[in-house]
Amino acid sequence: MSRHALVVYNPTAGSASGADLWLGPVVHRLASRYTVTVLPTVPDMNPSDILHAIGKPIDLLVAAGGDGTLRYALGAVAEAKSDIPVGIIPLGTGNQLARNLMIYEENILSDPLDEALSIILDGVTMRMDLGIMNGQYFCICAGAGPLSDAILMPEQKDKVNWKMLAYASSVIQNFAMPPVMFKVTLDEENETFQVAASGLFVSNIADLGLGTLSETAELNDGLLDLCILNPSEFGDYLHMGFRFAGGFVGGEAPYYIRKVRSLTVEVVPSRAKLSRFQHIGHRIRSFFSGNNETRPPVAQQVIAMIDGDAFGETPMHIKVVPHAVNVLVPRQFATRLRSSGEAEAERLEAEAERLEAKAEAEKLEAEADAEAERLEVERKAKTISSDRAEAAESGADETTL
């Protein structure tokens, strides 16, 4: 029986010429093993439309395009609760998911299209987590705040022509923007806190394209990483750039990272205190825009971003969907992941043993304290009894006299 593959593709991805240059070779390569159907994405496409696009079951879903196309394809599979393996052909600007899965890398000596097709045909499957923000699936991250807005600003033609450099002007325009006051509620912990942040991200991956944002993020750990960035002075921005370039190693301001499963992010309408650097930045932007306001307006709501696209506004209700989809990855990535998982299992086992030993020590200490308290009570009781006996004997002697 013939096997069927559906190729969902972005007709504008890959180059200025769109799909004309690469779609034919993709179909030809896959046709050696599958009967191939192609489906171009259209604006306002619903993820469920992907699996309903053909009237017969499919054995392979291939998503060809940028991270937005991958979000639609993976979201459709997750919504259908299907085990269909999903192959990835990275043809976008950042290709962040493909980078984190070792499907894509910048290498002039290799053909990314050929490498991706080899993985689809000869790779291995891996269960991968997804996130949901206000009912919309995401595979990379959800975000809000000025640093998140910078990801939304470049136009499609600029991203095609300039790739990652297209984000340079948007980053400059958002440089030193005043922070937003967020209220974060961690649902499982029943914990709420407020924080001023220039960028609040809930990430499923470790690398968002500027270097490693969170070295603790894993694509199949059943968790998301809450990452809060709040640079305020020039040195913070410089420090952030170096840390992004060299790899994030966690823990220091202006960063905050926490593992989460479910949370709600809201905006608190208040005017965050500006640093001197942010105040200068606001005055410069006001001068060039012709805006004479001396202080930035108070944010009521801000744009909610998922995987580089705007999806409504805050509040954001976010949760993880563990092991939501089956993706095809290189064998070496699966091996590394397995090794990482084994190392993590060993760490957790050692941590469990440490906690067990600590609990046992605390138990023995508590028993020793209880025994010492019992002996002290007995000693005091004997002392009181002895004192009473002596007092009774002394009273008897006085009566005799």
Short mmCIF file of C-alpha atoms in Angstrom, two decimals:
data_model
loop_
_atom_site.label_atom_id
_atom_site.label_comp_id
_atom_site.label_asym_id
_atom_site.label_seq_id
_atom_site.Cartn_x
_atom_site.Cartn_y
_atom_site.Cartn_z
CA MET A 1 0.00 0.00 0.00
CA SER A 2 1.30 3.43 -0.98
CA ARG A 3 2.39 5.75 1.81
CA HIS A 4 1.28 9.37 1.72
CA ALA A 5 3.17 12.54 2.63
CA LEU A 6 1.68 16.02 2.94
CA VAL A 7 4.04 18.97 2.38
CA VAL A 8 2.74 22.16 3.99
CA TYR A 9 4.78 25.08 2.70
CA ASN A 10 5.00 28.84 2.84
CA PRO A 11 4.95 30.04 -0.79
CA THR A 12 7.03 33.13 0.09
CA ALA A 13 9.73 31.31 2.07
CA GLY A 14 13.26 30.46 1.02
CA SER A 15 14.14 33.32 -1.31
CA ALA A 16 12.76 36.31 -3.14
CA SER A 17 11.56 33.87 -5.82
CA GLY A 18 9.50 31.95 -3.28
CA ALA A 19 8.87 28.22 -3.63
CA ASP A 20 9.74 28.03 -7.35
CA LEU A 21 13.37 27.16 -6.59
CA TRP A 22 12.97 24.47 -3.96
CA LEU A 23 9.49 22.89 -4.00
CA GLY A 24 10.19 20.70 -7.06
CA PRO A 25 13.35 19.10 -5.62
CA VAL A 26 11.55 18.47 -2.31
CA VAL A 27 8.64 16.67 -3.97
CA HIS A 28 11.01 14.69 -6.23
CA ARG A 29 13.12 13.49 -3.29
CA LEU A 30 10.11 12.49 -1.18
CA ALA A 31 8.41 10.78 -4.15
CA SER A 32 10.96 7.94 -3.91
CA ARG A 33 9.06 6.70 -0.83
CA TYR A 34 5.75 8.55 -0.69
CA THR A 35 2.82 9.72 -2.74
CA VAL A 36 3.16 13.46 -2.18
CA THR A 37 0.47 16.13 -1.78
CA VAL A 38 1.41 19.81 -1.40
CA LEU A 39 -0.52 22.49 0.47
CA PRO A 40 0.50 26.18 0.45
CA THR A 41 -0.28 28.20 3.54
CA VAL A 42 -2.61 31.19 3.24
CA PRO A 43 -3.30 34.13 5.58
CA ASP A 44 -5.64 33.33 8.47
CA MET A 45 -5.16 29.60 7.92
CA ASN A 46 -6.43 27.47 10.80
CA PRO A 47 -4.05 24.72 11.94
CA SER A 48 -6.84 22.14 11.77
CA ASP A 49 -7.21 22.90 8.04
CA ILE A 50 -3.87 21.22 7.46
CA LEU A 51 -4.93 17.72 8.45
CA HIS A 52 -8.32 18.16 6.76
CA ALA A 53 -6.71 19.25 3.50
CA ILE A 54 -6.64 15.78 2.01
CA GLY A 55 -9.30 13.10 2.28
CA LYS A 56 -7.01 10.22 3.11
CA PRO A 57 -4.74 9.41 6.04
CA ILE A 58 -1.16 10.64 5.84
CA ASP A 59 1.98 8.89 7.04
CA LEU A 60 4.27 11.93 7.05
CA LEU A 61 3.75 15.66 7.44
CA VAL A 62 6.51 17.93 6.14
CA ALA A 63 6.53 21.60 7.18
CA ALA A 64 8.58 23.76 4.82
CA GLY A 65 9.04 27.40 5.76
CA GLY A 66 9.90 29.51 8.76
CA ASP A 67 8.99 29.15 12.40
CA GLY A 68 5.46 30.41 11.73
CA THR A 69 4.80 27.60 9.25
CA LEU A 70 6.18 25.08 11.73
CA ARG A 71 3.85 26.45 14.40
CA TYR A 72 0.80 25.86 12.18
CA ALA A 73 1.87 22.34 11.21
CA LEU A 74 2.88 21.22 14.70
CA GLY A 75 -0.19 22.86 16.21
CA ALA A 76 -2.44 20.93 13.80
CA VAL A 77 -0.84 17.62 14.76
CA ALA A 78 -1.05 18.41 18.47
CA GLU A 79 -4.67 19.51 18.19
CA ALA A 80 -5.51 16.24 16.45
CA LYS A 81 -3.54 14.31 19.11
CA SER A 82 -1.85 12.49 16.24
CA ASP A 83 1.40 10.50 16.22
CA ILE A 84 2.15 11.44 12.60
CA PRO A 85 5.89 12.14 12.31
CA VAL A 86 6.65 15.72 11.30
CA GLY A 87 9.65 16.57 9.15
CA ILE A 88 11.09 20.08 9.09
CA ILE A 89 12.53 21.96 6.11
CA PRO A 90 13.85 25.27 7.51
CA LEU A 91 13.38 28.09 5.00
CA GLY A 92 12.69 31.07 7.24
CA THR A 93 14.69 33.93 8.68
CA GLY A 94 15.69 32.61 12.08
CA ASN A 95 14.83 28.90 11.84
CA GLN A 96 15.16 28.75 15.61
CA LEU A 97 13.37 25.46 16.16
CA ALA A 98 15.42 23.76 13.44
CA ARG A 99 18.63 25.14 14.96
CA ASN A 100 17.74 23.81 18.39
CA LEU A 101 16.95 20.39 16.90
CA MET A 102 20.28 20.34 14.99
CA ILE A 103 18.39 20.25 11.69
CA TYR A 104 19.79 23.58 10.51
CA GLU A 105 23.13 25.32 10.85
CA GLU A 106 24.93 28.08 8.96
CA ASN A 107 27.45 26.17 6.86
CA ILE A 108 28.53 27.22 3.37
CA LEU A 109 29.87 23.70 2.75
CA SER A 110 26.48 22.00 3.07
CA ASP A 111 23.07 22.38 1.47
CA PRO A 112 20.43 23.01 4.20
CA LEU A 113 17.66 21.67 1.95
CA ASP A 114 19.52 18.44 1.24
CA GLU A 115 20.42 18.01 4.92
CA ALA A 116 16.81 18.52 6.01
CA LEU A 117 15.49 15.99 3.47
CA SER A 118 18.08 13.40 4.58
CA ILE A 119 16.87 13.81 8.17
CA ILE A 120 13.24 13.43 7.08
CA LEU A 121 13.99 10.21 5.21
CA ASP A 122 16.61 8.67 7.49
CA GLY A 123 16.30 10.43 10.87
CA VAL A 124 14.61 9.25 14.06
CA THR A 125 11.46 10.48 15.78
CA MET A 126 11.42 12.36 19.08
CA ARG A 127 8.49 13.44 21.23
CA MET A 128 8.56 17.22 21.66
CA ASP A 129 6.72 19.60 23.98
CA LEU A 130 4.67 22.53 22.74
CA GLY A 131 3.20 25.51 24.54
CA ILE A 132 -0.26 27.06 24.35
CA MET A 133 -0.89 30.80 24.73
CA ASN A 134 -4.54 31.89 24.81
CA GLY A 135 -5.53 28.81 22.82
CA GLN A 136 -2.74 29.14 20.23
CA TYR A 137 0.04 26.56 20.04
CA PHE A 138 3.66 27.68 19.93
CA CYS A 139 6.88 25.74 19.52
CA ILE A 140 9.52 28.37 20.37
CA CYS A 141 8.32 31.01 22.81
CA ALA A 142 5.64 33.43 23.88
CA GLY A 143 6.66 36.93 24.82
CA ALA A 144 5.66 40.49 25.69
CA GLY A 145 7.38 43.82 26.28
CA PRO A 146 9.67 46.07 24.18
CA LEU A 147 12.26 43.34 23.50
CA SER A 148 9.47 41.05 22.34
CA ASP A 149 8.06 43.83 20.13
CA ALA A 150 11.42 44.09 18.37
CA ILE A 151 10.90 40.58 16.99
CA LEU A 152 7.59 41.63 15.42
CA MET A 153 8.74 44.76 13.57
CA PRO A 154 10.65 43.61 10.43
CA GLU A 155 8.60 43.25 7.24
CA GLN A 156 8.60 40.00 5.26
CA LYS A 157 10.58 41.42 2.32
CA ASP A 158 13.29 42.65 4.67
CA LYS A 159 13.49 39.27 6.39
CA VAL A 160 13.84 37.52 3.01
CA ASN A 161 16.55 39.91 1.81
CA TRP A 162 18.45 40.57 5.02
CA LYS A 163 17.75 37.50 7.18
CA MET A 164 18.72 38.13 10.82
CA LEU A 165 20.08 41.60 9.97
CA ALA A 166 16.48 42.65 9.36
CA TYR A 167 16.03 42.73 13.12
CA ALA A 168 18.88 45.22 13.64
CA SER A 169 16.80 48.36 13.03
CA SER A 170 13.93 47.12 15.18
CA VAL A 171 16.29 46.36 18.04
CA ILE A 172 17.74 49.88 17.72
CA GLN A 173 14.24 51.41 17.73
CA ASN A 174 13.42 49.49 20.92
CA PHE A 175 16.78 50.18 22.54
CA ALA A 176 16.41 51.53 26.10
CA MET A 177 12.60 51.45 25.93
CA PRO A 178 10.98 51.82 29.36
CA PRO A 179 10.03 48.53 31.02
CA VAL A 180 6.50 47.25 31.50
CA MET A 181 5.15 46.27 34.90
CA PHE A 182 3.94 42.68 34.70
CA LYS A 183 1.92 40.61 37.14
CA VAL A 184 2.87 36.95 36.89
CA THR A 185 0.76 34.20 38.44
CA LEU A 186 2.30 30.72 38.63
CA ASP A 187 -0.81 28.56 38.61
CA GLU A 188 0.54 25.32 40.09
CA GLU A 189 2.45 27.07 42.87
CA ASN A 190 -0.45 29.46 43.51
CA GLU A 191 2.17 32.22 43.61
CA THR A 192 1.84 35.78 42.29
CA PHE A 193 4.50 38.45 41.90
CA GLN A 194 5.02 41.73 40.05
CA VAL A 195 8.12 42.55 38.04
CA ALA A 196 9.25 45.38 35.74
CA ALA A 197 10.69 43.92 32.54
CA SER A 198 11.76 45.02 29.08
CA GLY A 199 11.20 41.49 27.85
CA LEU A 200 9.23 38.63 29.35
CA PHE A 201 9.54 35.33 27.50
CA VAL A 202 8.14 31.89 28.18
CA SER A 203 10.48 29.68 26.19
CA ASN A 204 10.40 26.10 24.97
CA ILE A 205 13.92 26.25 23.51
CA ALA A 206 17.35 27.22 24.79
CA ASP A 207 18.49 29.50 21.93
CA LEU A 208 16.28 32.29 20.57
CA GLY A 209 18.79 33.33 17.92
CA LEU A 210 20.99 35.81 19.78
CA GLY A 211 22.79 33.11 21.72
CA THR A 212 21.62 30.90 24.55
CA LEU A 213 18.85 32.54 26.54
CA SER A 214 18.37 29.62 28.91
CA GLU A 215 20.76 26.72 29.12
CA THR A 216 18.20 24.81 31.17
CA ALA A 217 15.52 24.69 28.45
CA GLU A 218 14.80 21.27 26.95
CA LEU A 219 12.31 20.45 24.24
CA ASN A 220 10.98 17.32 25.91
CA ASP A 221 11.16 17.95 29.67
CA GLY A 222 7.47 18.79 30.11
CA LEU A 223 8.38 22.31 31.28
CA LEU A 224 8.72 25.83 29.94
CA ASP A 225 11.27 28.45 31.03
CA LEU A 226 10.04 31.81 32.32
CA CYS A 227 12.77 34.26 31.30
CA ILE A 228 12.62 37.88 32.46
CA LEU A 229 15.05 40.45 31.03
CA ASN A 230 15.27 43.95 32.43
CA PRO A 231 18.35 45.83 31.25
CA SER A 232 18.23 49.40 32.48
CA GLU A 233 21.68 50.94 31.99
CA PHE A 234 24.02 50.93 29.02
CA GLY A 235 26.26 48.45 30.80
CA ASP A 236 23.32 46.07 31.19
CA TYR A 237 22.66 46.11 27.45
CA LEU A 238 26.35 45.60 26.75
CA HIS A 239 26.52 42.80 29.32
CA MET A 240 23.41 41.20 27.82
CA GLY A 241 24.97 41.27 24.36
CA PHE A 242 28.15 39.57 25.55
CA ARG A 243 26.17 36.97 27.49
CA PHE A 244 23.96 36.23 24.51
CA ALA A 245 27.02 35.94 22.27
CA GLY A 246 28.92 33.73 24.68
CA GLY A 247 26.09 31.59 26.01
CA PHE A 248 23.81 32.23 28.95
CA VAL A 249 24.97 30.74 32.24
CA GLY A 250 22.16 31.97 34.44
CA GLY A 251 21.24 33.60 37.67
CA GLU A 252 22.46 37.20 37.57
CA ALA A 253 20.41 40.37 37.10
CA PRO A 254 18.94 41.53 34.76
CA TYR A 255 17.80 37.94 34.21
CA TYR A 256 15.36 35.69 35.97
CA ILE A 257 14.71 32.13 34.92
CA ARG A 258 12.25 29.68 36.42
CA LYS A 259 10.78 26.40 35.32
CA VAL A 260 7.02 26.59 34.89
CA ARG A 261 4.12 24.46 33.65
CA SER A 262 1.27 26.97 33.67
CA LEU A 263 1.13 30.71 34.27
CA THR A 264 -0.78 33.92 33.57
CA VAL A 265 0.91 37.17 32.53
CA GLU A 266 -0.94 40.47 32.97
CA VAL A 267 0.03 44.13 32.66
CA VAL A 268 -0.21 46.34 35.73
CA PRO A 269 -1.10 49.88 34.49
CA SER A 270 1.62 51.79 36.28
CA ARG A 271 4.55 53.94 35.29
CA ALA A 272 7.75 52.02 35.86
CA LYS A 273 10.66 54.05 37.16
CA LEU A 274 13.09 54.93 34.36
CA SER A 275 16.83 54.72 34.71
CA ARG A 276 18.89 57.67 33.51
CA PHE A 277 19.82 55.73 30.37
CA GLN A 278 16.18 54.84 29.61
CA HIS A 279 15.13 58.46 30.21
CA ILE A 280 17.73 59.65 27.67
CA GLY A 281 16.55 57.00 25.22
CA HIS A 282 12.95 58.18 25.57
CA ARG A 283 13.92 61.81 24.98
CA ILE A 284 15.87 60.88 21.84
CA ARG A 285 12.94 58.87 20.43
CA SER A 286 10.51 61.70 21.29
CA PHE A 287 12.71 64.22 19.49
CA PHE A 288 12.87 62.22 16.25
CA SER A 289 9.17 61.30 16.34
CA GLY A 290 8.01 64.84 17.08
CA ASN A 291 6.40 63.72 20.34
CA ASN A 292 6.85 66.26 23.11
CA GLU A 293 5.80 64.01 26.00
CA THR A 294 8.45 64.15 28.70
CA ARG A 295 7.39 60.80 30.17
CA PRO A 296 6.33 57.64 28.30
CA PRO A 297 2.63 56.70 28.44
CA VAL A 298 1.39 54.12 30.91
CA ALA A 299 0.88 50.73 29.24
CA GLN A 300 -2.63 49.33 29.70
CA GLN A 301 -2.05 46.19 27.62
CA VAL A 302 0.84 45.09 25.40
CA ILE A 303 1.12 42.92 22.30
CA ALA A 304 1.36 39.17 22.91
CA MET A 305 3.89 37.43 20.66
CA ILE A 306 4.30 33.74 19.84
CA ASP A 307 7.03 32.39 17.58
CA GLY A 308 7.71 35.80 16.04
CA ASP A 309 4.08 36.70 15.24
CA ALA A 310 1.60 38.92 17.08
CA PHE A 311 -1.41 37.15 18.58
CA GLY A 312 -3.65 39.63 20.37
CA GLU A 313 -2.74 41.32 23.63
CA THR A 314 -2.17 40.56 27.27
CA PRO A 315 -3.29 38.93 29.48
CA MET A 316 -1.48 35.78 28.37
CA HIS A 317 -2.57 32.41 29.70
CA ILE A 318 0.26 29.98 28.98
CA LYS A 319 0.77 26.29 29.65
CA VAL A 320 2.99 23.47 28.42
CA VAL A 321 1.70 20.48 26.45
CA PRO A 322 4.21 17.71 27.25
CA HIS A 323 5.29 15.40 24.41
CA ALA A 324 2.67 16.93 22.13
CA VAL A 325 4.18 16.00 18.74
CA ASN A 326 6.50 13.54 17.03
CA VAL A 327 9.32 15.29 15.12
CA LEU A 328 12.06 13.82 12.94
CA VAL A 329 15.55 14.74 14.15
CA PRO A 330 19.14 13.77 13.31
CA ARG A 331 20.36 10.55 14.92
CA GLN A 332 23.21 12.40 16.65
CA PHE A 333 20.71 14.78 18.26
CA ALA A 334 18.67 11.87 19.59
CA THR A 335 21.87 10.29 20.94
CA ARG A 336 22.90 13.53 22.63
CA LEU A 337 19.42 13.93 24.06
CA ARG A 338 19.50 10.38 25.37
CA SER A 339 22.89 11.00 26.98
CA SER A 340 21.61 14.24 28.45
CA GLY A 341 18.55 12.41 29.76
CA GLU A 342 20.69 9.70 31.32
CA ALA A 343 22.92 12.31 32.95
CA GLU A 344 19.84 14.13 34.24
CA ALA A 345 18.43 10.85 35.57
CA GLU A 346 21.71 10.19 37.38
CA ARG A 347 21.66 13.71 38.80
CA LEU A 348 18.08 13.30 39.99
CA GLU A 349 18.91 9.91 41.50
CA ALA A 350 21.89 11.41 43.34
CA GLU A 351 19.71 14.30 44.50
CA ALA A 352 17.07 11.83 45.73
CA GLU A 353 19.73 9.90 47.65
CA ARG A 354 21.03 13.14 49.15
CA LEU A 355 17.56 14.18 50.24
CA GLU A 356 16.89 10.70 51.65
CA ALA A 357 20.15 10.80 53.61
CA LYS A 358 19.30 14.31 54.83
CA ALA A 359 15.83 13.16 55.91
CA GLU A 360 17.32 10.15 57.71
CA ALA A 361 19.86 12.39 59.47
CA GLU A 362 17.10 14.80 60.47
CA LYS A 363 15.03 11.86 61.73
CA LEU A 364 17.94 10.54 63.83
CA GLU A 365 18.61 14.03 65.14
CA ALA A 366 14.95 14.45 66.04
CA GLU A 367 14.94 11.06 67.79
CA ALA A 368 18.10 12.00 69.68
CA ASP A 369 16.55 15.33 70.70
CA ALA A 370 13.38 13.56 71.80
CA GLU A 371 15.40 11.05 73.84
CA ALA A 372 17.44 13.82 75.41
CA GLU A 373 14.21 15.68 76.25
CA ARG A 374 12.73 12.50 77.76
CA LEU A 375 15.81 11.93 79.89
CA GLU A 376 15.73 15.57 81.01
CA VAL A 377 12.06 15.22 81.97
CA GLU A 378 12.88 12.05 83.92
CA ARG A 379 15.79 13.80 85.63
CA LYS A 380 13.59 16.73 86.61
CA ALA A 381 10.85 14.37 87.79
CA LYS A 382 13.36 12.47 89.93
CA THR A 383 14.72 15.74 91.29
CA ILE A 384 11.23 16.95 92.18
CA SER A 385 10.38 13.57 93.72
CA SER A 386 13.62 13.58 95.71
CA ASP A 387 13.01 17.14 96.89
CA ARG A 388 9.50 16.23 98.00
CA ALA A 389 10.79 13.14 99.85
CA GLU A 390 13.42 15.22 101.62
CA ALA A 391 10.81 17.85 102.50
CA ALA A 392 8.46 15.16 103.87
CA GLU A 393 11.28 13.61 105.90
CA SER A 394 12.30 17.01 107.27
CA GLY A 395 8.67 17.70 108.26
CA ALA A 396 8.43 14.36 110.04
CA ASP A 397 11.61 15.09 112.02
CA GLU A 398 10.27 18.46 113.13
CA THR A 399 7.01 16.82 114.29
CA THR A 400 8.95 14.29 116.37
CA LEU A 401 10.89 17.02 118.06
#
